[in-house]
Tab-separated table of C-alpha atoms and ligand atoms in Angstrom:
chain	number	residue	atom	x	y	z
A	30	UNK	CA	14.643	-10.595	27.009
A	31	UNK	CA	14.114	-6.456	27.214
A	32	UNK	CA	14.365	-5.039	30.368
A	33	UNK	CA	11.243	-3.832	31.980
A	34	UNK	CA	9.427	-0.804	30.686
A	35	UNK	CA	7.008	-0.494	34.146
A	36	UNK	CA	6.559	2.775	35.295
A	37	UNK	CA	7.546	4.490	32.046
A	38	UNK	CA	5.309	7.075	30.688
A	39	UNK	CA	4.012	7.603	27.157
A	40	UNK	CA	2.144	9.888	25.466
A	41	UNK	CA	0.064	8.137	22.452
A	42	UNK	CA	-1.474	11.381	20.481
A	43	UNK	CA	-4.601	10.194	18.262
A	44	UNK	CA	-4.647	7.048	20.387
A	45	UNK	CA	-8.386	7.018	20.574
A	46	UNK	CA	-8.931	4.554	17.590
A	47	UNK	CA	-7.268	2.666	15.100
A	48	UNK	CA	-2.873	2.430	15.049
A	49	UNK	CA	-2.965	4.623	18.107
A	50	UNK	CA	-5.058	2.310	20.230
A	51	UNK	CA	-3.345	-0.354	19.792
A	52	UNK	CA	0.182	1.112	20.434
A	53	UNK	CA	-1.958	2.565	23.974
A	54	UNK	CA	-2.358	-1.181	24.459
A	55	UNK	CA	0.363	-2.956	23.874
A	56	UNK	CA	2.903	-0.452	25.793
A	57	UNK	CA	-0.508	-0.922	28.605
A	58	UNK	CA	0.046	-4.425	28.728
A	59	UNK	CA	3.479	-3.651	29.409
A	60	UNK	CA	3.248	-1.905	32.207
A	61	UNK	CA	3.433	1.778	30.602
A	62	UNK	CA	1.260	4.505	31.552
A	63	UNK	CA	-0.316	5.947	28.746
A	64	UNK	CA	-1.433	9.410	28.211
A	65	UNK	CA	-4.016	8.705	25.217
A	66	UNK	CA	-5.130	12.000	22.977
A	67	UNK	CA	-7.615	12.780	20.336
A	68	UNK	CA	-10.573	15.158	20.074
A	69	UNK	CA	-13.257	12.966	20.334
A	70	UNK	CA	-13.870	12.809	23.911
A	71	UNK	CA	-16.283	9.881	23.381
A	72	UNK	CA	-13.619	7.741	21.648
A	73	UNK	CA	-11.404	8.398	24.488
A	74	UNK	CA	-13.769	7.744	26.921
A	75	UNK	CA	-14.149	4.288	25.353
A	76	UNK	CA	-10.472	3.731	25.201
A	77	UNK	CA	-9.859	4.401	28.701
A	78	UNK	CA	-12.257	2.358	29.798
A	79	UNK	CA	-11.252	-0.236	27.354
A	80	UNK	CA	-7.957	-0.846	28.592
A	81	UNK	CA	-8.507	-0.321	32.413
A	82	UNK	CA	-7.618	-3.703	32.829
A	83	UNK	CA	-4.256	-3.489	32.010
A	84	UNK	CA	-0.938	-2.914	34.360
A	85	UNK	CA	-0.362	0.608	34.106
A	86	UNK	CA	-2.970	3.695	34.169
A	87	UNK	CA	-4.265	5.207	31.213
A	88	UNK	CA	-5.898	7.907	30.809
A	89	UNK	CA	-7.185	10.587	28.067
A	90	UNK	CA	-6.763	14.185	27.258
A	91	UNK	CA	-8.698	15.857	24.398
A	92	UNK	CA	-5.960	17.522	22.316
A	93	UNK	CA	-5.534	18.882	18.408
A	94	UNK	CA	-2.194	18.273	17.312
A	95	UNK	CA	-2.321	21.383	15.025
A	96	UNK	CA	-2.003	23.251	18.119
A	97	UNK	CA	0.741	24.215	20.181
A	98	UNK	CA	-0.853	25.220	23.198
A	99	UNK	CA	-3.002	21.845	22.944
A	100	UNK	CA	0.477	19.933	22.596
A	101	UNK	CA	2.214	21.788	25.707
A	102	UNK	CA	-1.211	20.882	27.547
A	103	UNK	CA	-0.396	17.181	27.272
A	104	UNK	CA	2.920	17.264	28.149
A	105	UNK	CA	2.057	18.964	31.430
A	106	UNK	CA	-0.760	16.773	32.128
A	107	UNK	CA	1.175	13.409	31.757
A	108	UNK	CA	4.576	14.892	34.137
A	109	UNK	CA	1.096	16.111	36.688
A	110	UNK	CA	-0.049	12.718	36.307
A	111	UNK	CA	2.865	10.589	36.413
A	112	UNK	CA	5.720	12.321	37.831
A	113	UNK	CA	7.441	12.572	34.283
A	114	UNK	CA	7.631	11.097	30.591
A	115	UNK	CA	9.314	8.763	29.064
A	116	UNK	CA	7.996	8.524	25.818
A	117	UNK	CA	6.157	10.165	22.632
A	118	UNK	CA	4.415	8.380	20.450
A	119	UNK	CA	3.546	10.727	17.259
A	120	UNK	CA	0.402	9.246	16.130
A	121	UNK	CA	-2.540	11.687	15.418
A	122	UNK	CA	-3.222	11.305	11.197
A	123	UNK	CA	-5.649	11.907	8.955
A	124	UNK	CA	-5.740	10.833	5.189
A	125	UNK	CA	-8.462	12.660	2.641
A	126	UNK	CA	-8.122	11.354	-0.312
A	127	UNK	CA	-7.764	13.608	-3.648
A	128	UNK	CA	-6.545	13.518	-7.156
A	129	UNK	CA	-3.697	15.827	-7.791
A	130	UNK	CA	-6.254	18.113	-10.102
A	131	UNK	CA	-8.491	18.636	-7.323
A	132	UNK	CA	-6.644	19.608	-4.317
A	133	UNK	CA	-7.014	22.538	-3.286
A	134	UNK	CA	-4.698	24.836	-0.794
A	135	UNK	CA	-7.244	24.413	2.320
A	136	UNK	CA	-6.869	20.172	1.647
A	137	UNK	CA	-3.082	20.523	1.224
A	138	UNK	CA	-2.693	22.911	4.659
A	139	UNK	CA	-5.336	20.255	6.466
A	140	UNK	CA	-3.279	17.256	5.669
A	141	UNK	CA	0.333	19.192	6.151
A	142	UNK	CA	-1.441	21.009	9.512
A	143	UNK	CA	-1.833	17.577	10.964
A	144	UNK	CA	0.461	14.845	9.856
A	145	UNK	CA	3.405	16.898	9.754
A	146	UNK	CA	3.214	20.060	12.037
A	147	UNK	CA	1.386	18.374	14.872
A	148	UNK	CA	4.270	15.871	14.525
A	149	UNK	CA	6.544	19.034	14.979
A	150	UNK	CA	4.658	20.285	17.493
A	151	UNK	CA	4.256	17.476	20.296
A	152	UNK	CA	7.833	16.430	19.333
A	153	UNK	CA	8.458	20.457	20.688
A	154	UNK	CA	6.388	20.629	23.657
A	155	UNK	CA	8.188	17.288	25.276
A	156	UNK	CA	11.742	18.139	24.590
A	157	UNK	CA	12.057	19.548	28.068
A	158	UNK	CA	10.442	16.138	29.413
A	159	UNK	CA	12.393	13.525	27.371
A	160	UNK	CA	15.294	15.228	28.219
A	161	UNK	CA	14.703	14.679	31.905
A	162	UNK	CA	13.864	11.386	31.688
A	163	UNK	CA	17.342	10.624	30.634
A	164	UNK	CA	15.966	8.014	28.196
A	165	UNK	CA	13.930	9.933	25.938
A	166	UNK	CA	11.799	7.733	23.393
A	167	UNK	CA	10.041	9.724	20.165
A	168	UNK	CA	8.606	7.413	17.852
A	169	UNK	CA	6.579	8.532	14.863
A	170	UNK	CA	4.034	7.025	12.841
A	171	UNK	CA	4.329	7.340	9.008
A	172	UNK	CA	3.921	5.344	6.506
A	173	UNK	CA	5.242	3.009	3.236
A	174	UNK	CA	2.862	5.951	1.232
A	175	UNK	CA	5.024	8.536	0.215
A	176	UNK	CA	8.156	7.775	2.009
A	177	UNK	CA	8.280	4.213	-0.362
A	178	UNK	CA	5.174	3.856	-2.541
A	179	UNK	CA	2.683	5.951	-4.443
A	180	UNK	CA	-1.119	5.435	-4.564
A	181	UNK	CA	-3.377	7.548	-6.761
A	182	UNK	CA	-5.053	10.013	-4.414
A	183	UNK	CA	-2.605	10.374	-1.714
A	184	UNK	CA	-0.182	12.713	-3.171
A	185	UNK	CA	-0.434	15.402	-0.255
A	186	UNK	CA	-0.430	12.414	2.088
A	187	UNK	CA	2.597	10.794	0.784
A	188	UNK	CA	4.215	14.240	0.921
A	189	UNK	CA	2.941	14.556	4.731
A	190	UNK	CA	4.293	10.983	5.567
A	191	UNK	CA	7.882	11.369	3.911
A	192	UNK	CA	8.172	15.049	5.738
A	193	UNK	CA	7.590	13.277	8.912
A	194	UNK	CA	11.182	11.326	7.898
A	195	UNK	CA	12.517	14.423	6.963
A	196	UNK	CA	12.104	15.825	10.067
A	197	UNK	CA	13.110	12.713	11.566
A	198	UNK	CA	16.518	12.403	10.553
A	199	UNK	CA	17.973	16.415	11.638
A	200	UNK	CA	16.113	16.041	14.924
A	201	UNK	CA	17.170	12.516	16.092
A	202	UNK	CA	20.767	14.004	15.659
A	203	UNK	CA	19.971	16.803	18.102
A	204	UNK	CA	18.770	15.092	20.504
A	205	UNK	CA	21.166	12.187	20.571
A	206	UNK	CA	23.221	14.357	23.048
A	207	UNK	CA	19.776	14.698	25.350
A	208	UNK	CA	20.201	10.593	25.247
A	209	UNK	CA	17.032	10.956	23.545
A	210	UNK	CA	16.004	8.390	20.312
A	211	UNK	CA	13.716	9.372	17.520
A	212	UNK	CA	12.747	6.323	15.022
A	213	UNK	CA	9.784	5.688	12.983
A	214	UNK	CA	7.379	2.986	11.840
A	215	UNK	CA	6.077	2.744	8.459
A	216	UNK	CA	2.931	0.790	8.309
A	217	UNK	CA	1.286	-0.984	5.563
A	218	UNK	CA	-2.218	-1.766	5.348
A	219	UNK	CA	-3.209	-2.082	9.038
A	220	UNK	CA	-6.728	-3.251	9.880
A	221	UNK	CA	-8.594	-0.717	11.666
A	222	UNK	CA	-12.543	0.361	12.664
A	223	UNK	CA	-12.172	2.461	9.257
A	224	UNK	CA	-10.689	-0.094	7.316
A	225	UNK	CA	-13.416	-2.535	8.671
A	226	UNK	CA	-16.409	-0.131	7.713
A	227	UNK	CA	-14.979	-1.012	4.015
A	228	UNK	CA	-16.101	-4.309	4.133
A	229	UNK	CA	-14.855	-7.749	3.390
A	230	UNK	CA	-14.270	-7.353	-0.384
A	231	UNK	CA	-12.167	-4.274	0.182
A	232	UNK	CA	-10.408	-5.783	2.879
A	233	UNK	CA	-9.471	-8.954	0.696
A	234	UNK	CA	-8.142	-7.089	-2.292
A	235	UNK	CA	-5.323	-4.630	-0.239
A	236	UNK	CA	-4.525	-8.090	1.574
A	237	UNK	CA	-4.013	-10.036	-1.981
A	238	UNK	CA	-1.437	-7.344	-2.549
A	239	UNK	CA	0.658	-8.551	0.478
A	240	UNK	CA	3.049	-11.788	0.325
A	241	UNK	CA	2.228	-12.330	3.436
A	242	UNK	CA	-1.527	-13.005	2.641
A	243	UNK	CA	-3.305	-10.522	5.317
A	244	UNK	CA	-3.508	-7.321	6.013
A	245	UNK	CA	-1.468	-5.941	9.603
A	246	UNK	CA	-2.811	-5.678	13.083
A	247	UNK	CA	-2.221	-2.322	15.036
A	248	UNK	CA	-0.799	-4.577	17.510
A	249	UNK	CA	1.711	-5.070	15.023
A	250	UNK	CA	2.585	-1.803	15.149
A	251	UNK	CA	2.504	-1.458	18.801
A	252	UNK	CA	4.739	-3.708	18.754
A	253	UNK	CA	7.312	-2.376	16.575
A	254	UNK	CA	6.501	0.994	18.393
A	255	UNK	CA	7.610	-0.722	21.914
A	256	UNK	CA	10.821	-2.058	20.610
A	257	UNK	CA	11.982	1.454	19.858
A	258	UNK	CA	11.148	2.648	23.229
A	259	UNK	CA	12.989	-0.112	25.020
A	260	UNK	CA	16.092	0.584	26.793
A	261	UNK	CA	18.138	-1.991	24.690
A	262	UNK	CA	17.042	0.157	21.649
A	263	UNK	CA	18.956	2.991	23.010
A	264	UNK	CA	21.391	3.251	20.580
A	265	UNK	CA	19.177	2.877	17.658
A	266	UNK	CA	17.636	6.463	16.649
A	267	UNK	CA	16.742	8.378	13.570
A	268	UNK	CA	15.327	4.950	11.625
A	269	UNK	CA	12.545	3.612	9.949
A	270	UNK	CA	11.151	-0.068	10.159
A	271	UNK	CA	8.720	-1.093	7.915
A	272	UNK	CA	5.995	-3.078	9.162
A	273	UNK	CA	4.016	-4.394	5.963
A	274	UNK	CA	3.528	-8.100	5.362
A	275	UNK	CA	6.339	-7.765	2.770
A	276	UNK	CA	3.872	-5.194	0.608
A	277	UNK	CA	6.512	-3.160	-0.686
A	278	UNK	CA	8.692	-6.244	-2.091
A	279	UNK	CA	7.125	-7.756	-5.255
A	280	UNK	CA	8.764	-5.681	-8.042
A	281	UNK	CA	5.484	-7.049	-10.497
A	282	UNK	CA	1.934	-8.642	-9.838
A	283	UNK	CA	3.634	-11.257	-11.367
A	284	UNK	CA	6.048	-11.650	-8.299
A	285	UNK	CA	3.009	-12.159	-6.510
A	286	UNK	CA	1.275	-14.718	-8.314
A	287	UNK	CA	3.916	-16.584	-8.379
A	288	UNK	CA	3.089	-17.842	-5.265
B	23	LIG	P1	-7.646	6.431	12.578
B	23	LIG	O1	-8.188	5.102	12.943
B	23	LIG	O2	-8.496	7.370	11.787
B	23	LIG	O3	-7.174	7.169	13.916
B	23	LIG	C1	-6.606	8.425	13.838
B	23	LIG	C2	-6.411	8.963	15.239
B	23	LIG	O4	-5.834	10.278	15.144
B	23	LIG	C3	-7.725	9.116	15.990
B	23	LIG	O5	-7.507	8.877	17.352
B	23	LIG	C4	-8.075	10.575	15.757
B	23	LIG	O6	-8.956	11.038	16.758
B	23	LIG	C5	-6.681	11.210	15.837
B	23	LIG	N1	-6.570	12.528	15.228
B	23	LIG	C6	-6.868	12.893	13.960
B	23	LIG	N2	-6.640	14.205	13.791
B	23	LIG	C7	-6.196	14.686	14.982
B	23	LIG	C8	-5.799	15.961	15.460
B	23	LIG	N3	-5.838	17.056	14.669
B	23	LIG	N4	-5.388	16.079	16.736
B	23	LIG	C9	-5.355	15.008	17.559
B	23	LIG	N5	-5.709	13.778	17.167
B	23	LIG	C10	-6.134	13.623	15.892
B	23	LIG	O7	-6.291	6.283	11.741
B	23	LIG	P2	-5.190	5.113	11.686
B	23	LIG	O8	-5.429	4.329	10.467
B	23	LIG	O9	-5.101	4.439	12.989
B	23	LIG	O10	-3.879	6.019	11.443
B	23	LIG	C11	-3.013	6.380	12.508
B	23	LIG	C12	-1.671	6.758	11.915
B	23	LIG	O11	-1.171	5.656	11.172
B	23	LIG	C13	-1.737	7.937	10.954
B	23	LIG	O12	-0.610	8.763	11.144
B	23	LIG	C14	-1.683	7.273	9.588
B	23	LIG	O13	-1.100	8.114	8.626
B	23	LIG	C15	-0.811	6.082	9.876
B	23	LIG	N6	-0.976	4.953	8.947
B	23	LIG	C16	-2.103	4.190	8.946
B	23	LIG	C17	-2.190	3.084	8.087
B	23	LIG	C18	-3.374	2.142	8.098
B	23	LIG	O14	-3.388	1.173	7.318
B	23	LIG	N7	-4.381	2.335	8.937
B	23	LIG	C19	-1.151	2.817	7.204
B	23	LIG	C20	-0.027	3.643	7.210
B	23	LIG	C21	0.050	4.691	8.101
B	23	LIG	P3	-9.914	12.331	16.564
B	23	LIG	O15	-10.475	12.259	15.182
B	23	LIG	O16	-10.923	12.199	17.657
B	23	LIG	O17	-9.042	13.524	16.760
């Protein structure tokens, strides 16, 4: 049994939709408060709303990641709204696809901008914060693309997603002193609104490709997430966990039909 995480406060940043949501909701359901950010101020709206139900208070801030400012914004508004923070969850992604060829420096910036400086930059803005807390949680969102696998069209992705671990690894060993912890989660395919706007037929091919027969929930990841931030985790920092179905086993298609 994990001690209690009521009362905490987290910060989910592109928590409006999709892997972000559902980490807002399961740390929710546990009693955090959640600070939920995107730029759509209708999809966080919705969110909010959503999960009102829930033992904790969440709320929404409309915040790009690419900025600083916007990231030091956040920060301030969670402490004003909850007396402190406990936890960041580096969310906020976006993955364009496009072939090597084709990229050009504006796609390459636009991914980088995102995935891996906004990653820098809320990380930054809630040193101060974390450090207070005296339990400081980061926990990033990457991915098995590019820190594990390859898959044609993500090559500035990938690169995005394995900077985020690059990153990880120097900072968690700053902040250990700050009792502050710094893992990451590395999703498979995780079923969300956008994966669901692909329809059936696309969903059931990525999921043939996983031993475990379906594709992930983001409660999965939530999941995952809110071990990392618990206080029996506290020794734990500057890791990655994998949460895939078993994608990134089978070393042929033949592994898998095998089965
Ligand atoms: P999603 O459904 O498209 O949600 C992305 C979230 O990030 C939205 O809330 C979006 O809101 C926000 N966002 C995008 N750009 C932002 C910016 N500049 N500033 C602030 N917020 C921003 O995507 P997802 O599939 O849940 O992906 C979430 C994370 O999981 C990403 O880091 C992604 O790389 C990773 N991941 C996903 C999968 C998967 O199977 N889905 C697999 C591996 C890794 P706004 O557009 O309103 O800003």
């Amino acid at each position: 049994m994990f001690t209690s995480l009521q009362g905490r406060t987290a910060i989910v940043t592109g928590g409006s939709k999709g892997i972000g949501r559902g980490i807002a909701e399961v740390f929710a359901a546990a009693g955090v408060n959640v600070l939920v950010t995107a730029r759509n101020q209708d999809d966080i709206d919705t969110t909010v709303a959503d999960l009102a139900d829930h033992p904790a208070q969440v709320s929404g801030l409309r915040a790009d990641v690419t900025d600083p400012a916007d990231c030091r914004r956040v920060v301030e508004t969670a402490v004003e709204r909850h007396g402190g923070l406990d936890i960041v969850c580096a969310n906020a992604g976006i993955f364009p696809s496009g072939r090597l060829e084709d990229l050009t420096p504006a796609d390459i910036e636009n991914v980088l901008a995102v995935n891996f400086k906004g990653t820098v930059f809320i990380v930054q803005a809630a040193l101060a914060a974390l450090t207070a807390s005296g339990h400081g949680r980061v926990i990033l969102t990457s991915s098995i693309t590019g820190p594990i696998t390859g898959y044609p069209g993500w090559s500035h992705y990938g690169a995005s997603k394995a900077a985020q671990l690059g990153f990880l690894r120097t900072a968690a060993i700053e902040l250990a002193p700050k009792k502050i912890t710094m893992n990451a989660v590395l999703p498979g395919n995780i079923m969300t609104e956008g994966l669901v706007e692909m329809g059936q037929d696309y969903m059931d091919q990525m999921a043939a490709a996983v031993p475990a027969g379906c594709l992930g929930s983001v409660a999965d990841i939530g999941n995952a997430a809110l071990f990392f931030a618990t206080d029996e985790a506290a020794y734990i920092t500057g890791q990655s966990l994998v949460v895939d179905g078993g994608q990134i086993l089978p070393e042929s298609h033949q592994a898998l039909s095998e089965l």
